[in-house]
Amino acid sequence: MAPRHRRPPREVETPSATIRYDPVDEPESWASYCCTWEVLFLPLIVAGVVGFVFLHFHLYPTIEKVHPLPNVDPESASVVWGTYRPQIYFGLRTRSPMSPLFGMMWYEQPNTVHRPHIRHWCNQDDRLPGYYWYEADGRTFGKQNISEHHKGVIQTDWVNDANGFGARVKLNMAPGRRYNVVLYFSAQELGTRFRLGKHLRDIFHGHSELLGTFTFSINLKNGTQLNASHSTLLSDERIPSEKYHDFVLESTQAFNLPNQPLHYLLNEKKNTEEGKFIAVQLNLGNKAEFEMFLHSSRTDKLKPMKTEELTHSLRVRSQNFNKKYEAAFQLGGKNYSQTQLKMAKVALSNMLGSVGYWFGHNKVLFNNMIHGYGPHTLFSAVPSRSFFPRGFLWDEGFHQMLIRKIDPKMSLEVIVSWMNAMDTSGWIPREMIVGPEAEAKVPAEFVPQKPDVANPPTLFYVMDKLIHDEKTVGRYAGILKLLYPRLEKWFHWIRITQAGHSRGTFRWRGRNSTILSELNPKTLSSGLDDFPRSSHPSDNEYHLDLRCWLALASRVLARLAKSYGTETDYLKTSKVMEELNNFDNLVKDHWSEEQQGFYDYGKHSLDVALAPVPVSGGPRPFEYQRVTSRAPTYQLVTDVFGYNNLFPMMLKMIPSKSNILKATLDKIRDPKILWTNYGLRSISRSSPYYMARNTEHDPPYWRGYIWLNINYMILSSLRHYADQPGPHKQQAEKIFHELRANLVSNMANQFRKTGFLWENYDDKTGEGRGCHPFTGWSSLILLIMSDNLDT
């Protein structure tokens, strides 16, 4: 099937010199008079104005929020505590803007006076050997191990109830070392006030509009002794959350009494009678255990939790979690090693234990000015507690592919939360950097969002699974019905605002056509960042992956329309679905018969490089810029083959009997192209962009490394084609088993060596790369191990 002829862009179109335009005398008729240009001019102008007004008011970003959908969870969620501060090693809050923030800090007690390195925010620079929730349901309990240097381990276990929470902390550190642990609460609204008690069993108490009157108590366990009396801190200052640990250290004093080791204590002389920030410090030895309990008087039905109830609740909730885990993923009889099984449970537990809650405004670049957009209450999983502890739109669809298997209700809560971030045009921010804790981890120049930039609509990917699950549909039909028009608005916005130059083509907005310092200008909106597109961005390019994402979204909308829309809705969405999923049109626009692959189209040079170019007025006489030996022309981008080119297969658009499927499978399995012993690399080794730096200082990202989310999508499609009748099912089956084994083996090996799941993996060595722990979409390894690909 040869590609259709692609016209050059309009700015270079000229009439053919071989055609003669000879006038033909025809008698004028009334109809011809009515169709003259002069008569048609006014109606055309009117139609144009009407069209512009429609587009302006219905598609142009407004940064005015849509009316929020109702909560999936009962209103009690606002007073139930959870690990909704993923960027903190151990932090708790409720899902309410008024919730106080609880957190734990610790540091090794120095033997000389100097500023210690405090542990509080998850930080790669802490270089901890490992930290992860190894059992957690994201709602009611969690068990976490934090590996310190010198082979020490801190264990944090917690449970909640309707009136508060209980937690147990154990330190098992190297002999001879001493550790100081700081526990704190911080108010988030003026009505919350804290006061100090007189002893550990009543160390804090206070009152808030949300929780009523509350008390906080600490209980030392198993003979644990303090190296010095506990110390407290109470301040009425308004302290930014990212400065809590600095404030604690600045409020610490060193005491060096005769014949005693040095002790750091909180400066109690500065305490006020009541305040907004309160902390207690415990000076402990290398082995210690203590419990803490928060109890509020919001309801009199429950008494304060005690040690026996904490132990019992942890045991029962752990048992229930493990039963649900095995029922959902059924790894018990699959002959996996202990390391592989441990990695699988950590993958899920740490994703659930990292689900966060944020409240505040986005910053949006709107009409060339920064505006506040919101307020939002976001409930979302995160890619990485240390590096990306905030919501990412395209990551979230992959997160929920896993979470929905054990908690579909949570998945719907998260999807509703993202849909509530939509503006009235249908735009959703691709990053939800909401509130001070989220902003603290982001360089200022990357905080503002652009309301014309889209992101892969991966929530349709998980919705496709949810609406095919009879139990989920039966139980949550009401919220699915409410989600349908919101998803339709989002789809409509993407389809119109990201439309390409010709019908049926689409283009990611946000590429910089003027930048010269990048070898291939990034396409951040696609989620694939520096994956090479056409070398010279233009309005006339179109992108394969975006077209395929919209094809999937249209299929989901058609099914939702059939269940929850009118007959007219269904007919309309079915027509759009048929157009976007027309395989012949996909071939005409994106297939190269010569190169046997699907490709992007755009203004592209096949000879492009970064080279030093003389400049004046700078710190040095040259700078590295993109240069070409052949001028760019409009063509398919055939010198890049990788993840982007597999989207027609990944989203199951290729007919199972097509020879195009075989050509795609051959490329996947070819070691010279994508195949490695560790997974599929992101672009072919034969591409000039393979492992190429995008600027002088910008290393490759999606240019060779192995990414789990795309490998998961490929495995899902391989399973699909292995189950379909056709001549290529055996080839798909064989590749499926080989690829799955490679991914599981390598990731478990790296988990054993490093203690972490990683953002991506090296295609030459299999080593983990990027940020860690990355228990976002890398956690999909659990679905891969369980064969739970839901094809």
mmCIF file of N, CA, C and O in Angstrom, residues 8 54 59 62 121 149 190 197 199 244 262 442 454 511 559 632 692 704 709 773:
data_model
loop_
_atom_site.group_PDB
_atom_site.id
_atom_site.type_symbol
_atom_site.label_atom_id
_atom_site.label_comp_id
_atom_site.label_asym_id
_atom_site.label_seq_id
_atom_site.Cartn_x
_atom_site.Cartn_y
_atom_site.Cartn_z
ATOM 1 N N PRO A 8 3.009 19.736 -1.309
ATOM 2 C CA PRO A 8 3.880 20.639 -0.547
ATOM 3 C C PRO A 8 3.033 21.670 0.170
ATOM 4 O O PRO A 8 1.857 21.855 -0.152
ATOM 5 N N PHE A 54 -17.149 31.023 17.746
ATOM 6 C CA PHE A 54 -17.365 29.676 18.282
ATOM 7 C C PHE A 54 -16.063 29.092 18.820
ATOM 8 O O PHE A 54 -15.994 28.577 19.942
ATOM 9 N N LEU A 59 -13.309 26.657 22.375
ATOM 10 C CA LEU A 59 -12.059 25.909 22.297
ATOM 11 C C LEU A 59 -10.877 26.676 22.858
ATOM 12 O O LEU A 59 -9.921 26.087 23.325
ATOM 13 N N THR A 62 -9.646 29.169 28.635
ATOM 14 C CA THR A 62 -10.292 30.209 29.424
ATOM 15 C C THR A 62 -9.694 30.335 30.811
ATOM 16 O O THR A 62 -9.883 31.336 31.472
ATOM 17 N N TRP A 121 12.586 15.377 53.600
ATOM 18 C CA TRP A 121 12.102 15.230 52.232
ATOM 19 C C TRP A 121 12.877 14.112 51.553
ATOM 20 O O TRP A 121 14.100 14.014 51.705
ATOM 21 N N HIS A 149 22.596 4.440 56.097
ATOM 22 C CA HIS A 149 23.982 4.042 55.941
ATOM 23 C C HIS A 149 24.403 3.173 57.131
ATOM 24 O O HIS A 149 23.712 3.115 58.154
ATOM 25 N N LEU A 190 -5.944 29.164 59.860
ATOM 26 C CA LEU A 190 -5.813 29.966 61.073
ATOM 27 C C LEU A 190 -6.516 29.348 62.268
ATOM 28 O O LEU A 190 -6.123 29.588 63.415
ATOM 29 N N GLY A 197 1.787 19.791 76.012
ATOM 30 C CA GLY A 197 1.424 19.082 77.226
ATOM 31 C C GLY A 197 2.601 19.022 78.182
ATOM 32 O O GLY A 197 3.614 19.694 78.000
ATOM 33 N N HIS A 199 3.959 15.852 79.411
ATOM 34 C CA HIS A 199 4.736 14.614 79.369
ATOM 35 C C HIS A 199 4.454 13.919 78.041
ATOM 36 O O HIS A 199 3.558 14.323 77.281
ATOM 37 N N TYR A 244 10.612 23.478 56.826
ATOM 38 C CA TYR A 244 10.396 22.905 58.146
ATOM 39 C C TYR A 244 11.692 22.386 58.757
ATOM 40 O O TYR A 244 12.000 22.640 59.923
ATOM 41 N N LEU A 262 27.868 14.927 73.724
ATOM 42 C CA LEU A 262 27.163 16.082 73.176
ATOM 43 C C LEU A 262 25.723 15.704 72.839
ATOM 44 O O LEU A 262 25.458 14.616 72.306
ATOM 45 N N VAL A 442 10.241 22.021 41.926
ATOM 46 C CA VAL A 442 10.250 22.365 40.506
ATOM 47 C C VAL A 442 10.979 23.688 40.301
ATOM 48 O O VAL A 442 10.655 24.680 40.958
ATOM 49 N N ALA A 454 -1.214 20.174 24.864
ATOM 50 C CA ALA A 454 -1.901 18.954 25.276
ATOM 51 C C ALA A 454 -0.906 17.974 25.886
ATOM 52 O O ALA A 454 0.263 18.292 26.104
ATOM 53 N N ARG A 511 6.262 22.711 20.218
ATOM 54 C CA ARG A 511 7.630 22.626 19.701
ATOM 55 C C ARG A 511 8.126 24.040 19.358
ATOM 56 O O ARG A 511 7.381 24.866 18.846
ATOM 57 N N ARG A 559 -18.050 3.713 23.111
ATOM 58 C CA ARG A 559 -18.633 2.757 24.054
ATOM 59 C C ARG A 559 -19.362 3.481 25.185
ATOM 60 O O ARG A 559 -20.447 3.060 25.611
ATOM 61 N N PRO A 632 16.235 20.993 4.588
ATOM 62 C CA PRO A 632 15.054 20.201 4.958
ATOM 63 C C PRO A 632 13.958 20.298 3.908
ATOM 64 O O PRO A 632 13.767 21.349 3.280
ATOM 65 N N ALA A 692 22.239 10.401 20.962
ATOM 66 C CA ALA A 692 22.807 11.712 20.616
ATOM 67 C C ALA A 692 22.357 12.760 21.626
ATOM 68 O O ALA A 692 21.184 12.795 22.032
ATOM 69 N N GLY A 704 17.286 5.853 23.289
ATOM 70 C CA GLY A 704 18.004 4.593 23.405
ATOM 71 C C GLY A 704 17.694 3.847 24.681
ATOM 72 O O GLY A 704 17.695 2.611 24.698
ATOM 73 N N ASN A 709 6.886 1.862 30.626
ATOM 74 C CA ASN A 709 5.507 2.104 30.195
ATOM 75 C C ASN A 709 5.295 1.689 28.739
ATOM 76 O O ASN A 709 4.284 1.063 28.398
ATOM 77 N N PRO A 773 13.692 6.412 43.963
ATOM 78 C CA PRO A 773 12.881 5.310 43.430
ATOM 79 C C PRO A 773 11.864 5.843 42.432
ATOM 80 O O PRO A 773 11.300 6.917 42.629
#
